[in-house]
PDB file of C-alpha atoms (C1' of nucleotides) in Angstrom:
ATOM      1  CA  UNK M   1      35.062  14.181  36.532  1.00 68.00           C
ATOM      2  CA  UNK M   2      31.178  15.227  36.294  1.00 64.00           C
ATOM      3  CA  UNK M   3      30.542  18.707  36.966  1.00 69.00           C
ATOM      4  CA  UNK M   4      26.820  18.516  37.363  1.00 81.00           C
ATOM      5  CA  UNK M   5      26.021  22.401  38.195  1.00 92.00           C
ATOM      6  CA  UNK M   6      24.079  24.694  36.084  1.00 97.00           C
ATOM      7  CA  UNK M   7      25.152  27.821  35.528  1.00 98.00           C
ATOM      8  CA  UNK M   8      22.878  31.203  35.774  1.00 98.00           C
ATOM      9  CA  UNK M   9      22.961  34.947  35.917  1.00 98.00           C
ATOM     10  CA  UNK M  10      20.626  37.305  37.560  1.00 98.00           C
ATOM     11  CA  UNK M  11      20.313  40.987  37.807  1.00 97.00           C
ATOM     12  CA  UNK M  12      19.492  43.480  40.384  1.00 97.00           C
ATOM     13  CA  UNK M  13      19.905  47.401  40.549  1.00 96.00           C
ATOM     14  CA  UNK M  14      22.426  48.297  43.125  1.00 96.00           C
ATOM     15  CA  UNK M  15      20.285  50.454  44.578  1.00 95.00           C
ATOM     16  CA  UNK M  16      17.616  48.182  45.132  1.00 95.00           C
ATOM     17  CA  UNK M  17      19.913  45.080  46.328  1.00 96.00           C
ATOM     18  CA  UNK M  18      23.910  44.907  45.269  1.00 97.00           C
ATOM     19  CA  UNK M  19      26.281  42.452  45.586  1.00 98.00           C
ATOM     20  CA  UNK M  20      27.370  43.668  48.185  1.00 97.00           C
ATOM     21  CA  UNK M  21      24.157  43.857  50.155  1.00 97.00           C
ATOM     22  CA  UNK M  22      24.543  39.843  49.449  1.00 98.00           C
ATOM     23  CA  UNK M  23      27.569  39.253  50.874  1.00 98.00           C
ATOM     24  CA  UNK M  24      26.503  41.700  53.606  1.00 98.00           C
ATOM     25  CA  UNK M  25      23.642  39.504  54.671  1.00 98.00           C
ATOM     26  CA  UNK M  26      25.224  36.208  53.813  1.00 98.00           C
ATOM     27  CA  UNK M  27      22.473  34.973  52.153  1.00 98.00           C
ATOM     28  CA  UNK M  28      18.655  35.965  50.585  1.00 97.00           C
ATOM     29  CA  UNK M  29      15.076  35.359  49.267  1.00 97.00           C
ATOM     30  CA  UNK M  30      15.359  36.047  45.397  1.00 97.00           C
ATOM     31  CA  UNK M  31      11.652  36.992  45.334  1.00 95.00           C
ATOM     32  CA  UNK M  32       9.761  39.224  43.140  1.00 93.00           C
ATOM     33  CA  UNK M  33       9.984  37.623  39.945  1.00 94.00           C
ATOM     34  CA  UNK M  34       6.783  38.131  37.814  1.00 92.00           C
ATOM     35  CA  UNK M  35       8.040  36.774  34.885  1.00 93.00           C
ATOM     36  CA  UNK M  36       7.492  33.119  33.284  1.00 92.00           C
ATOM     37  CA  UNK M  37      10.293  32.804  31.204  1.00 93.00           C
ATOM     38  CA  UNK M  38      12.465  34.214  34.220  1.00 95.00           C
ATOM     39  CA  UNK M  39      10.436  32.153  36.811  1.00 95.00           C
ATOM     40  CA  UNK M  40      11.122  28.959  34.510  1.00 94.00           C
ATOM     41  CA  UNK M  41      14.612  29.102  34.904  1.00 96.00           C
ATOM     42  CA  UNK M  42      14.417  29.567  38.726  1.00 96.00           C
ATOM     43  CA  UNK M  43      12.312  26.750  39.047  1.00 96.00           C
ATOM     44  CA  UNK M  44      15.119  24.736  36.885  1.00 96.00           C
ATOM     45  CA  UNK M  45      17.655  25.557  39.888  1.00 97.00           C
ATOM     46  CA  UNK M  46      19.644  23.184  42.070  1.00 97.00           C
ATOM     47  CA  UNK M  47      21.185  23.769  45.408  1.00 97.00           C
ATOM     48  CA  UNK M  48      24.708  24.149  44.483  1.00 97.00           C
ATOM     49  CA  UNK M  49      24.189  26.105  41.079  1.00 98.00           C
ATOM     50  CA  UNK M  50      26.558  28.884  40.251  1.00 98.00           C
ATOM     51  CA  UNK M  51      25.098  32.697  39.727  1.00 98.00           C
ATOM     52  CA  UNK M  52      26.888  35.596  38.044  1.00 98.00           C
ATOM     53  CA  UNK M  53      25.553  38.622  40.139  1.00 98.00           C
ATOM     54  CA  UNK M  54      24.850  41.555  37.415  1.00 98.00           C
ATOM     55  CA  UNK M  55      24.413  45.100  38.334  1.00 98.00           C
ATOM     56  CA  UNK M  56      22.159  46.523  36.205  1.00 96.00           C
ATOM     57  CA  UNK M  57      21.338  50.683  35.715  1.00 95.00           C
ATOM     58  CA  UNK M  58      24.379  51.070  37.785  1.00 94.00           C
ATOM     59  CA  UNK M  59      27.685  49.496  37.208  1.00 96.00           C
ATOM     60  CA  UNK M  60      26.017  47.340  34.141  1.00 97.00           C
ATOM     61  CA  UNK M  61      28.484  44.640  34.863  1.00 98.00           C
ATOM     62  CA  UNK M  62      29.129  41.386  36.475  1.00 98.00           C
ATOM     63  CA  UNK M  63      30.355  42.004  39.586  1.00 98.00           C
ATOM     64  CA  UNK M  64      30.182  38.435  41.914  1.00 98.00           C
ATOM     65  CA  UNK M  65      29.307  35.006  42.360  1.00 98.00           C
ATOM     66  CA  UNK M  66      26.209  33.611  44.358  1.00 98.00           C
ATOM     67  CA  UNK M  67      25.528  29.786  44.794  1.00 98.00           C
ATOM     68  CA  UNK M  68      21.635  28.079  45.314  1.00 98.00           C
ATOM     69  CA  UNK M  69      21.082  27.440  48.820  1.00 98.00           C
ATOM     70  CA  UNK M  70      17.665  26.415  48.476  1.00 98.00           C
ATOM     71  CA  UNK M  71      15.488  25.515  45.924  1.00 97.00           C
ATOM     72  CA  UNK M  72      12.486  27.424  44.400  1.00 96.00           C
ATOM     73  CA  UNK M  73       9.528  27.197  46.422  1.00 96.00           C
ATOM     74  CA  UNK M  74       6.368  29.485  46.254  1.00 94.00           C
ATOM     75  CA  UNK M  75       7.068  33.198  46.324  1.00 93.00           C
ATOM     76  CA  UNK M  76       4.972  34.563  49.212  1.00 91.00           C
ATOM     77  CA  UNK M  77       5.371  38.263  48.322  1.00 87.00           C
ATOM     78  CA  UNK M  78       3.272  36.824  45.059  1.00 87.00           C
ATOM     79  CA  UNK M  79      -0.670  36.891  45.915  1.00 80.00           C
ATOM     80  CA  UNK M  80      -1.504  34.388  42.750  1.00 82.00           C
ATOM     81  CA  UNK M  81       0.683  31.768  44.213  1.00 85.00           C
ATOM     82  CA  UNK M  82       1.884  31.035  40.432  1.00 87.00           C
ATOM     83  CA  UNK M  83       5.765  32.377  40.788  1.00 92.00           C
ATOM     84  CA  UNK M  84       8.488  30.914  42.877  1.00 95.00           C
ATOM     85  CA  UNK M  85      11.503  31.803  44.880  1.00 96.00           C
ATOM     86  CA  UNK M  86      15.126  30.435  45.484  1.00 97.00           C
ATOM     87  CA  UNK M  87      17.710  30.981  48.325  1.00 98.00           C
ATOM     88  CA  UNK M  88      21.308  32.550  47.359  1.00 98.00           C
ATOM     89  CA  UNK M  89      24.335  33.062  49.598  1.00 98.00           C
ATOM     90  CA  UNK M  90      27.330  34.901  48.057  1.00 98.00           C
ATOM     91  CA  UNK M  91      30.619  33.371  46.772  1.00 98.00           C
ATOM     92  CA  UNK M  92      32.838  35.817  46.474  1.00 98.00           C
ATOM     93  CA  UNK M  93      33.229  38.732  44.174  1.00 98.00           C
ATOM     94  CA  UNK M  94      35.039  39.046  40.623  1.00 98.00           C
ATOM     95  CA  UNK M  95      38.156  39.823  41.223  1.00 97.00           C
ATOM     96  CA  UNK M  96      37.688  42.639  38.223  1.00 97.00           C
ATOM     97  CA  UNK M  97      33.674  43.163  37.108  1.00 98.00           C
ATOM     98  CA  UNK M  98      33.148  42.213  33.775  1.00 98.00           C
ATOM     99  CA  UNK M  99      30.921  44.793  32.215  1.00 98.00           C
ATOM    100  CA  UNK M 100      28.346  44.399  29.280  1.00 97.00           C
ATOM    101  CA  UNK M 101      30.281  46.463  27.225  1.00 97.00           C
ATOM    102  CA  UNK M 102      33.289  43.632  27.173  1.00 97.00           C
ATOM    103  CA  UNK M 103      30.459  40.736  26.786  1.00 97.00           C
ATOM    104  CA  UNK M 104      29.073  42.237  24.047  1.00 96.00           C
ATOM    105  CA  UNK M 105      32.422  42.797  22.346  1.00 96.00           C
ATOM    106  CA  UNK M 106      33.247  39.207  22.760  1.00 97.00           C
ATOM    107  CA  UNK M 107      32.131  36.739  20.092  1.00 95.00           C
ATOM    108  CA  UNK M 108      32.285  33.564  22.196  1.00 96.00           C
ATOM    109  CA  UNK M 109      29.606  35.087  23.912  1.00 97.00           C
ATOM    110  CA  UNK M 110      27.354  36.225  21.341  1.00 94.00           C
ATOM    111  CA  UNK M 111      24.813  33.710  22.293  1.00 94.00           C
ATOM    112  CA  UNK M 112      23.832  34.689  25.767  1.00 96.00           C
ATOM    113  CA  UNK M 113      20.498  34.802  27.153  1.00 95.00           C
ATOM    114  CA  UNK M 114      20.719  38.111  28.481  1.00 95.00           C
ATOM    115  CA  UNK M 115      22.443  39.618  25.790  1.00 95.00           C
ATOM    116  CA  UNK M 116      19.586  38.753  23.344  1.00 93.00           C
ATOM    117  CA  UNK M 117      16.736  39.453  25.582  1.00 94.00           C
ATOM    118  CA  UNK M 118      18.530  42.273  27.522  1.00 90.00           C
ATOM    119  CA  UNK M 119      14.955  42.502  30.207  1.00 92.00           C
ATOM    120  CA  UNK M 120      15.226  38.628  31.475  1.00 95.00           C
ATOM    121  CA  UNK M 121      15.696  39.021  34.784  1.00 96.00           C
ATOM    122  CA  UNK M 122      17.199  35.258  34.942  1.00 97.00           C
ATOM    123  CA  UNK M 123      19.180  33.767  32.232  1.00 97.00           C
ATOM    124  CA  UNK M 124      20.666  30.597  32.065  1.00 97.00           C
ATOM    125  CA  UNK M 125      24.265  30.686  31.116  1.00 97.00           C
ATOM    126  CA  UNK M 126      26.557  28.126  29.308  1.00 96.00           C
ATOM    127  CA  UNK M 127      29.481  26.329  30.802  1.00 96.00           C
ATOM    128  CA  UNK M 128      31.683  27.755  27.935  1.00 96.00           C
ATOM    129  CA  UNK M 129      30.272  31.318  28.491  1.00 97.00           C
ATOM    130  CA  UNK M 130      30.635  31.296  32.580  1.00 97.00           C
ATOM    131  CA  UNK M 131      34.079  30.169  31.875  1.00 97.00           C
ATOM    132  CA  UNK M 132      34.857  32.857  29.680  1.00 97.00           C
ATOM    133  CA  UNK M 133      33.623  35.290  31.470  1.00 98.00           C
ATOM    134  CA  UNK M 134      35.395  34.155  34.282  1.00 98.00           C
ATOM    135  CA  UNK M 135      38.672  34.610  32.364  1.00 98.00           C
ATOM    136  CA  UNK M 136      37.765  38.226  31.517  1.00 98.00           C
ATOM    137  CA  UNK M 137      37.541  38.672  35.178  1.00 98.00           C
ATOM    138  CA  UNK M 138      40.915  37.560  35.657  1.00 95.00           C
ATOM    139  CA  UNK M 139      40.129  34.892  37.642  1.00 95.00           C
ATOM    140  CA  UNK M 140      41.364  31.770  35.523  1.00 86.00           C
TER     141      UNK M 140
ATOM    142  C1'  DG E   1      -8.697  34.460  19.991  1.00 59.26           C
ATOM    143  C1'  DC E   2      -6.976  38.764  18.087  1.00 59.26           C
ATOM    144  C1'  DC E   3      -4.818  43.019  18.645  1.00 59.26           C
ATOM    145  C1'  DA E   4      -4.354  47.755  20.335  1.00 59.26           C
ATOM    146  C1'  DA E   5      -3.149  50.092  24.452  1.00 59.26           C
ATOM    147  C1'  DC E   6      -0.530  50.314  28.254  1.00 59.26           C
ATOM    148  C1'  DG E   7       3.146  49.266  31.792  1.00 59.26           C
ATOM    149  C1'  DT E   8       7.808  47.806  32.935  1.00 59.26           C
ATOM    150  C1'  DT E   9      12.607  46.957  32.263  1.00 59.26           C
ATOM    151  C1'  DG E  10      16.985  48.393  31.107  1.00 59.26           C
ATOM    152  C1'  DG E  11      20.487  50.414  27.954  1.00 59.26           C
ATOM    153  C1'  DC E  12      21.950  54.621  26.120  1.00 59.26           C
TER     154       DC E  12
ATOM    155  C1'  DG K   1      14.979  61.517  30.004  1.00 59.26           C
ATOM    156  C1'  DC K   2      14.185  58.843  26.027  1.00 59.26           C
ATOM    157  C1'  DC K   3      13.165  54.859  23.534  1.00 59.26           C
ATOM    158  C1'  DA K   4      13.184  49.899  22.168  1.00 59.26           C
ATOM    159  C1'  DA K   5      11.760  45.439  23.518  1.00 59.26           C
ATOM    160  C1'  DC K   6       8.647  42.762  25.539  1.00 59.26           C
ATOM    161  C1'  DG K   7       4.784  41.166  28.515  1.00 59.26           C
ATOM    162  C1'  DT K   8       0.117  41.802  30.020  1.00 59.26           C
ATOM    163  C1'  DT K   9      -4.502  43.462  29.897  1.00 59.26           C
ATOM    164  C1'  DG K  10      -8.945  44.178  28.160  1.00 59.26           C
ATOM    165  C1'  DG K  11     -12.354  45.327  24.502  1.00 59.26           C
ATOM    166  C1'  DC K  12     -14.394  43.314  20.753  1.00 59.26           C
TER     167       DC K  12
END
DNA sequence: GCCAACGTTGGC
DNA sequence: GCCAACGTTGGC
C-alpha cells in the first residue's frame, strides 16, 4: 500500500475565514499568500493532499481537515503575477481541536514547520506528525 | 551588495 | 497592547 499524499497545515484567523466558513462554502480560493517560503509549499501541492486547518489569534488550535481540489495556479488578487493559489474543500472537523499548547508539549512533534517558524503561513507537515496529531484529536 | 529602518504576523 | 521573529524596502 502507497500512500502518495503530502501532508500540510495552513492558518487563518477565524475572524477573517474559519473552518467553519470552509465547510460552510464547501470549498475556496486560498489566495493572498505573499510569502515565498509559504508560496513554495503551495506550489508543491497535489489534488488530493491533506490540510490541518489552524486557527490562529483565536482558538490557536487545529481545528479540521481540508483536502487540494485544485492545484496552484496564479493568484489573481496578486498584481506581480509572482504568487500562486490552490483550491480547498473541507473534510471534516477534529473531532477534539488540538491546540498549540498540546503540540508544543509533545516531543514527537518538536520538529514542525510551524512550530519553529511560528509566522509561515503554510507548513508542510510529516506523515508521523499528521498522524500524531491526529491521535491527540482522538480520532485514531 | 550591505544593512538599517520599517511593516507584518502571531503568540502571550 | 506588547514584543519577538522575520521579510522587505531603500539609501548608500
Amino acid at each position: 500500500m502507497t500512500d502518495t499524499r503530502s501532508y500540510w497545515l495552513v492558518k487563518s484567523e477565524p475572524t477573517t475565514f474559519s473552518f467553519e466558513a470552509l465547510v460552510r462554502d464547501g470549498r475556496t480560493v486560498w489566495d493572498g499568500v505573499r510569502n515565498n517560503a509559504a508560496a513554495l509549499h503551495l506550489k508543491a501541492m497535489m489534488v488530493g493532499d491533506q490540510v490541518f486547518f489552524y486557527h490562529s489569534q483565536e482558538g490557536l488550535a487545529v481545528v479540521g481537515i481540508a483536502e487540494v481540489s485544485q492545484p496552484a495556479f496564479p493568484d489573481a488578487s496578486d498584481p506581480t503575477g509572482r504568487f500562486v493559489a490552490v483550491e480547498l474543500i473541507p473534510v471534516r472537523a477534529l473531532k477534539v481541536p488540538v491546540t498549540l499548547a498540546q503540540m508544543k508539549a509533545n516531543p514527537a512533534l518538536a520538529d514542525m514547520a510551524m512550530l519553529r517558524q511560528s509566522r509561515l503561513s503554510v507548513s508542510p507537515i510529516s506523515p508521523e506528525a499528521w498522524f500524531e496529531i491526529l491521535k491527540m484529536a482522538d480520532e485514531v
